[in-house]
Phi, psi and omega in degrees: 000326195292330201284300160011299174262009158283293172340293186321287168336296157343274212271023167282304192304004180247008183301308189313319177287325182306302170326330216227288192262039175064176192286329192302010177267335141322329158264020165274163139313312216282303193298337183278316162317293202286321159320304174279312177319323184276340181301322182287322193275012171291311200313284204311296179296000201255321179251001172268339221236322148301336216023071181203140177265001194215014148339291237256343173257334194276169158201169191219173153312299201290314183280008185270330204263336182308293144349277171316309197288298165325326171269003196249286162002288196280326207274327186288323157354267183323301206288287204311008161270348186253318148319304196304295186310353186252298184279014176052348199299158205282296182328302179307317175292327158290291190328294227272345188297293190323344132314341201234269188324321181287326173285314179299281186341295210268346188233262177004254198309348182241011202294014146305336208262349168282308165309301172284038187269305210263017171310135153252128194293128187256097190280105163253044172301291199304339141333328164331117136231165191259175211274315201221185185276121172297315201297343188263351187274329192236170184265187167301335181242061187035063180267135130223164197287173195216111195277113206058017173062005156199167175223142160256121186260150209238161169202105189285157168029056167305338204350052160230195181264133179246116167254341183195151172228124214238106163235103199268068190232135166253158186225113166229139126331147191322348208228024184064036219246143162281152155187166240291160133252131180268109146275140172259109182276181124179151221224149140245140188245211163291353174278337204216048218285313198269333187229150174306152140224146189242128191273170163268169222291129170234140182287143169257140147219123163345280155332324178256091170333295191309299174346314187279352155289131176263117138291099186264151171267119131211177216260097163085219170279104202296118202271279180256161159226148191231125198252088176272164196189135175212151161199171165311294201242329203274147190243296207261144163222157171220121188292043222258010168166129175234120186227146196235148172103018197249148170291125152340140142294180161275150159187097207273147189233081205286353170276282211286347163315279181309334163309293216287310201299320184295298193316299193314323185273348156297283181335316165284310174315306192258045168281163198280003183270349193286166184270348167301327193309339192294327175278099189315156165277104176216124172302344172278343198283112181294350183269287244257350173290332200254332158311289177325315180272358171282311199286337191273357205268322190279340198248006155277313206269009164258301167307348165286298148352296192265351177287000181256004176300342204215114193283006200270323192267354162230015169272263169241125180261170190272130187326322181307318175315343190265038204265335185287310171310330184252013186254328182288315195304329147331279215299292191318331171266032171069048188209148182282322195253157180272147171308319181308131181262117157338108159319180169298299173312326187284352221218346165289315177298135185292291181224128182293327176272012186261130162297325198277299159330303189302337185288309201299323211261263160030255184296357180283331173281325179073037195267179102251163174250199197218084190319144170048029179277184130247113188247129216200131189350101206011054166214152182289144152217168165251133129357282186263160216249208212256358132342305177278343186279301174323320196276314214253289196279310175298321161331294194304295163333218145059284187257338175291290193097004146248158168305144161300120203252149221282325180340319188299315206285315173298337178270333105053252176313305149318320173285275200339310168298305189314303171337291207280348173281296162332311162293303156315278158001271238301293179328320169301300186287325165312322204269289237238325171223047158337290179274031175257011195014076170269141176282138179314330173307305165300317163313333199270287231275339196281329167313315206264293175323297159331304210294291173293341187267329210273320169184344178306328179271345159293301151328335207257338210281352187221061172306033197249225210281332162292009185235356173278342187298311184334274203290351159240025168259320149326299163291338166299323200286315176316278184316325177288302148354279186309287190313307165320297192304317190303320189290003192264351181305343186259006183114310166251239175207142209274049207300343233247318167288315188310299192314289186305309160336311173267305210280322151329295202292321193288326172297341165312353188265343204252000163236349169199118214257337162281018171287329191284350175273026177298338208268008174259027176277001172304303190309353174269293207329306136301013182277318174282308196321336200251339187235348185245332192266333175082041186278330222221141177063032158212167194312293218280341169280346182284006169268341131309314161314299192303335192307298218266021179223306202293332169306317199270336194278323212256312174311300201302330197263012124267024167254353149257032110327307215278306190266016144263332168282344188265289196291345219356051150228138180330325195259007202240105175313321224172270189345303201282317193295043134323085210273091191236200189270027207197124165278082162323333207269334181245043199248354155041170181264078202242130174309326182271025161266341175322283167327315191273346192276279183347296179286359180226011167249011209216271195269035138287113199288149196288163165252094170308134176247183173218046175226139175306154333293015172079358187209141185228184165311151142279135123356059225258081164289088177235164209240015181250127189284065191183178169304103198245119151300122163238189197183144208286147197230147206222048223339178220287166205277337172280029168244279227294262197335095167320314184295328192259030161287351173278334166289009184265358209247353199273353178281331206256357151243044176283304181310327183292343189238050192234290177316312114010328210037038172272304210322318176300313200273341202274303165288322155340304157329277240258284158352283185325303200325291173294327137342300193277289153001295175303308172322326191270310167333313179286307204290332191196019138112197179256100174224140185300322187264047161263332179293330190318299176336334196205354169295313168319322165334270176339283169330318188300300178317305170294336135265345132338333152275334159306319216237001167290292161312338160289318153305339177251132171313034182226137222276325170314275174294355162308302191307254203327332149275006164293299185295314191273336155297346175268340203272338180271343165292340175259326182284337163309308181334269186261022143300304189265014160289336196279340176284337186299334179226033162257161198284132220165082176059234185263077179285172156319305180323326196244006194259311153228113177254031131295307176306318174317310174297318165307284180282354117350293180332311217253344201237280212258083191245022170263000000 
């Protein structure tokens, strides 16, 4: 009965147009087409939602009004997708997404509750037995402890069909805190009566209603089953039912309802035929200044947002983290080295830096040290740099009389960068395609990518004390960029932009000092001013040369005052003195680390998984017979990031951006990228907030070629980079969305795994 009233629904829904254009719309083809298309996708979603093939012939009350609602759905669809193609209207596109969106909510995202509609529950708690005697384990309220970091609960002769299992057990810690438990099923059925079969291991919380459905494949009547829990953090479970057999809740979700209707209606707002596309890009346009300061205004407080996801990094931070803070407390006593004194054994030790002696001489002592420090002859000192401790930490120190907390400093530093990033764009399209009517769209979308693909959401997704030299040597590098551009814009050159420009770039030597080679993109940048036009480095130029030089001489010559009063030598940052898993001081320069660096910052294909967050670490396999320092990677930016798949395209429009006089700044980019990238390899190994460093690079170059292509007139390609700036925009998109919760050190998972499970819940809901 039921395949019956989608047919009905269908050609119900065509009574209005027969009203208003006659019978003769009955005699198209196109309406009976599009009518059995939708009659079929009722069925076909009618027996995915049942897992049943025989769905669409039985009928009940529940699969009858289930029906209906689903054809009344897929049919306002239908009509509303043949408007919306015909009139573009915005109204028809909210109508028909929202709908499309409501239609996922209510059957896709809920079809358990559909499946599990007709189970009946089955309670086997008292069946349980435990690994030991409960009477000595447990209270009145079936609390009991967890031995070893895991318990197996056993339930003998089950002898039904087990389709789920609802396990209503909490995990706590010592302090009552909930927090995950990991179950492991294995079972024997009729297939498999003499050996297990074992499922993979699913986090439970309590706190997350979904979490306690187990869903099982097995074949006919399950004989034994075994609930192994395991955990992290958890001392205690608490039993309050284990049931087989339970029906799903509804769990209708309105952030995700509203998730999928904005993702869907962007996706159409930048299809490349829309008419926004029609609007160039201009920095006087008061519409496109107050768009622009909405979009910059939304993606700092979505970064701001994700630096508060993880209570570890505004909570209690780890001491170590704490070197700025105690470096302003320095500064304020007159002093270069941190207060803390280097034990005895370390100022004893032939080397200080073997990790291994050093752990050793430690615990023989019953001592500790001061992790990541750089420590030189028995004094602490930090490495890294001291800029931002000048701008930042001190200041604050000075007039509060408290620490700055470093979180503080990234978000700081973060609204600049978004700014000088936006900004920068713009300066680009000005300096290199003024008449070239690039859309304002593209401007938009190349903003976003830079901001988010080059390093924010990893900085916002990790805040801590290593990512502020990062995040403010980046933002000097936007701004210093920018600035350098604006002044060559009226026509001359500009000493005052020139000033600001250098004095940006030069200060990137006082927070990340190989960043400072950034500052030789002055030579594209300035090449007609210094050879053809004769601004710089001639008599009539020189109050621009001192603008654009006095900068990099008053910086260089206090930050090396700075490294000859600690190292004493002008030029030794640090670094190498460093107390880490590694002797910095003999870890030297080798070419046969070249290969493996390239490859795993640049070409490592990412590892997807099909479990939330859906990205897991790579596999960092290598053949070099030394020491290799990692940290988990999240693979290299010319696979994952889609905008830089546009550099493998740059030989083959090389005339065009020649023509552009871009190809230079273009290549150069790209060039640093891979430079700098080895570098940070050679210097201190394969670590994820190392891509922050050359990524951006990279980006530039690639958009340098975005915007080439865009410049040529011709209506093919144009569509095709339309399509391929959205495709990279969604696809950056939710490459770092998978990164904000794939596991990396003191991730989300463990810090708040409420949340991870909530949103897991909403995302991965099969």
């Amino acid at each position: 009965m039921n395949f019956l009233i989608p047919i009905i629904i269908s050609y119900i829904a065509w009574i209005p147009y027969i009203y208003k254009n006659g019978k003769d719309i009955l005699k198209k083809p196109k309406t009976h087409i599009l009518s059995w298309i939708t009659v079929v996708c009722v069925l076909v979603a009618q027996m995915f939602l049942y897992m049943d093939f025989l769905a669409i012939l039985s009928f009940s009350v529940w699969k009858f009004f289930t029906v209906i609602i689903v054809s009344v759905f897929f049919t306002a669809i239908a009509h509303g997708t043949i408007y919306l193609h015909k009139t573009k209207s915005f109204i028809a596109a909210l109508w028909v997404f929202f709908c499309v969106a409501l239609c996922f909510e209510l059957t896709l995202f809920n079809f358990r509750f559909y499946q599990t509609a007709y189970y009946e529950p089955v309670d086997v708690t008292e069946q349980v037995n435990f690994p030991y005697d409960t009477s000595d384990e447990a209270n009145e309220n079936n609390v009991y402890k967890i031995k070893n970091s895991y318990v197996t609960l056993r339930i003998d002769d089950v002898d039904i069909k087990v389709n789920n299992i609802y396990l209503d057990i909490t995990g706590r810690d010592d302090h009552g805190e909930v927090e995950n438990l990991y179950a492991e099923i294995s079972f024997t059925d009729e297939s498999n009566t003499e050996s297990f079969i074992y499922t993979p291991e699913h986090t439970v919380m309590s706190e997350v209603g979904s979490t306690k459905y187990l869903y099982l494949m097995t074949n006919g009547d399950v004989g034994d089953l075994y609930i192994t829990l395991s955990t992290d953090y958890a001392t205690t479970y608490q039993i309050d039912g284990i049931l087989f057999n339970v029906s799903a809740p509804f769990n209708f979700s309105v952030i995700r309802l509203l998730a999928v209707f904005v993702l869907l209606l962007i996706f159409w707002i930048l299809r490349p035929s829309s008419k926004l596309w029609g609007y160039s890009y201009n920095d006087k346009s008061a519409r496109q200044i107050a768009v622009t300061v909405i979009i910059v205004c939304a993606q700092i407080f979505l970064l701001f947002g994700l630096s508060l996801l993880n209570p570890i990094f505004y909570g209690h931070p780890a001491y170590h983290t704490r070197q700025y803070q105690q470096l302003a407390d320095s500064f304020i006593d007159g002093r270069l080295y941190l207060e803390d004194t280097p034990p005895e054994f370390l100022q004893e030790m032939d080397n200080p830096y073997d990790y291994g002696a050093r752990s050793d001489a430690a615990a023989e002592n019953n001592e500790t040290y001061y992790w990541d420090a750089a420590y030189y002859e028995g004094r602490y000192y930090v490495y890294f740099g001291v800029i931002p401790v000048l701008l930042l930490y001190l200041p604050f120190k000075a007039i509060t009389g408290m620490d700055l907390p470093n979180i503080a400093a990234i978000n700081i530093f973060m609204v600049f960068f978004v700014i000088g990033s936006f900004w920068l764009i713009g300066k680009i399209i000005n300096r290199y395609f003024a008449n070239k009517r690039i859309p304002y769209l593209s401007y938009l979308i190349l903003s976003l990518i830079f901001v988010n693909a080059s390093c924010g959401v990893f900085i916002a997704k990790r805040p801590d004390f290593y990512s502020v030299p990062i995040l403010a040597a980046l933002t000097f590098t936007v701004f210093g960029l920018g600035f350098w551009m604006s002044s060559l814009e009226k026509g001359g050159l500009d000493p005052f932009d020139a000033f600001l420009g250098s004095l940006c770039m030069a200060l990137v030597a006082g927070c990340r000092p190989q960043l400072l080679l950034v500052s030789a993109m002055a030579i594209i940048i300035f090449w007609s001013a210094v050879f053809k036009e004769r601004l710089l480095f001639s008599k009539k130029g020189i109050f621009s040369t001192v603008a654009i030089c006095l900068p990099y001489v008053i910086v260089a010559l206090g930050i090396m005052w700075y490294n000859a009063a600690r190292f004493g030598s002008p030029f030794d940052f640090g670094a190498n003195y460093n107390l880490t898993t590694n002797d910095m001081t003999g870890r030297g320069y080798r070419v046969e680390r070249v290969g493996l660096s390239v490859f795993t910052y640049l070409f490592q294909p990412p590892y997807f998984i099909a479990r939330f967050p859906f990205l897991r670490s790579v596999n960092i396999d290598t053949g070099y017979m030394g020491q290799t320092i990692t940290e988990p990677m999240f693979g290299g930016i010319f696979v994952a990031i889609p905008l830089l798949w546009l550099i493998y395209l740059m030989p083959r429009y090389a005339k065009y951006m020649k023509k552009a006089k871009i190809f230079a700044f273009a290549c150069l980019s790209v060039a640093l990228s891979v430079f700098i990238a080895m570098f940070d390899a050679q210097g201190a190994g394969l670590l994820q907030r190392y891509v922050n460093d050359f990524s951006f690079l990279a980006i530039l170059g690639a958009i340098a070629i975005a915007l080439t292509l865009l410049s040529i007139n011709r209506t093919s390609g144009s569509m095709r980079i339309r399509s391929f700036l959205r495709f990279s925009l969604f696809g950056s998109g939710a490459y770092c969305a998978m990164i904000v919760f794939a596991k990396y050190g003191t991730e989300i998972y463990y810090q708040n795994p409420y949340l991870f499970n909530k949103v897991a819940e909403l995302v991965e809901f099969w």
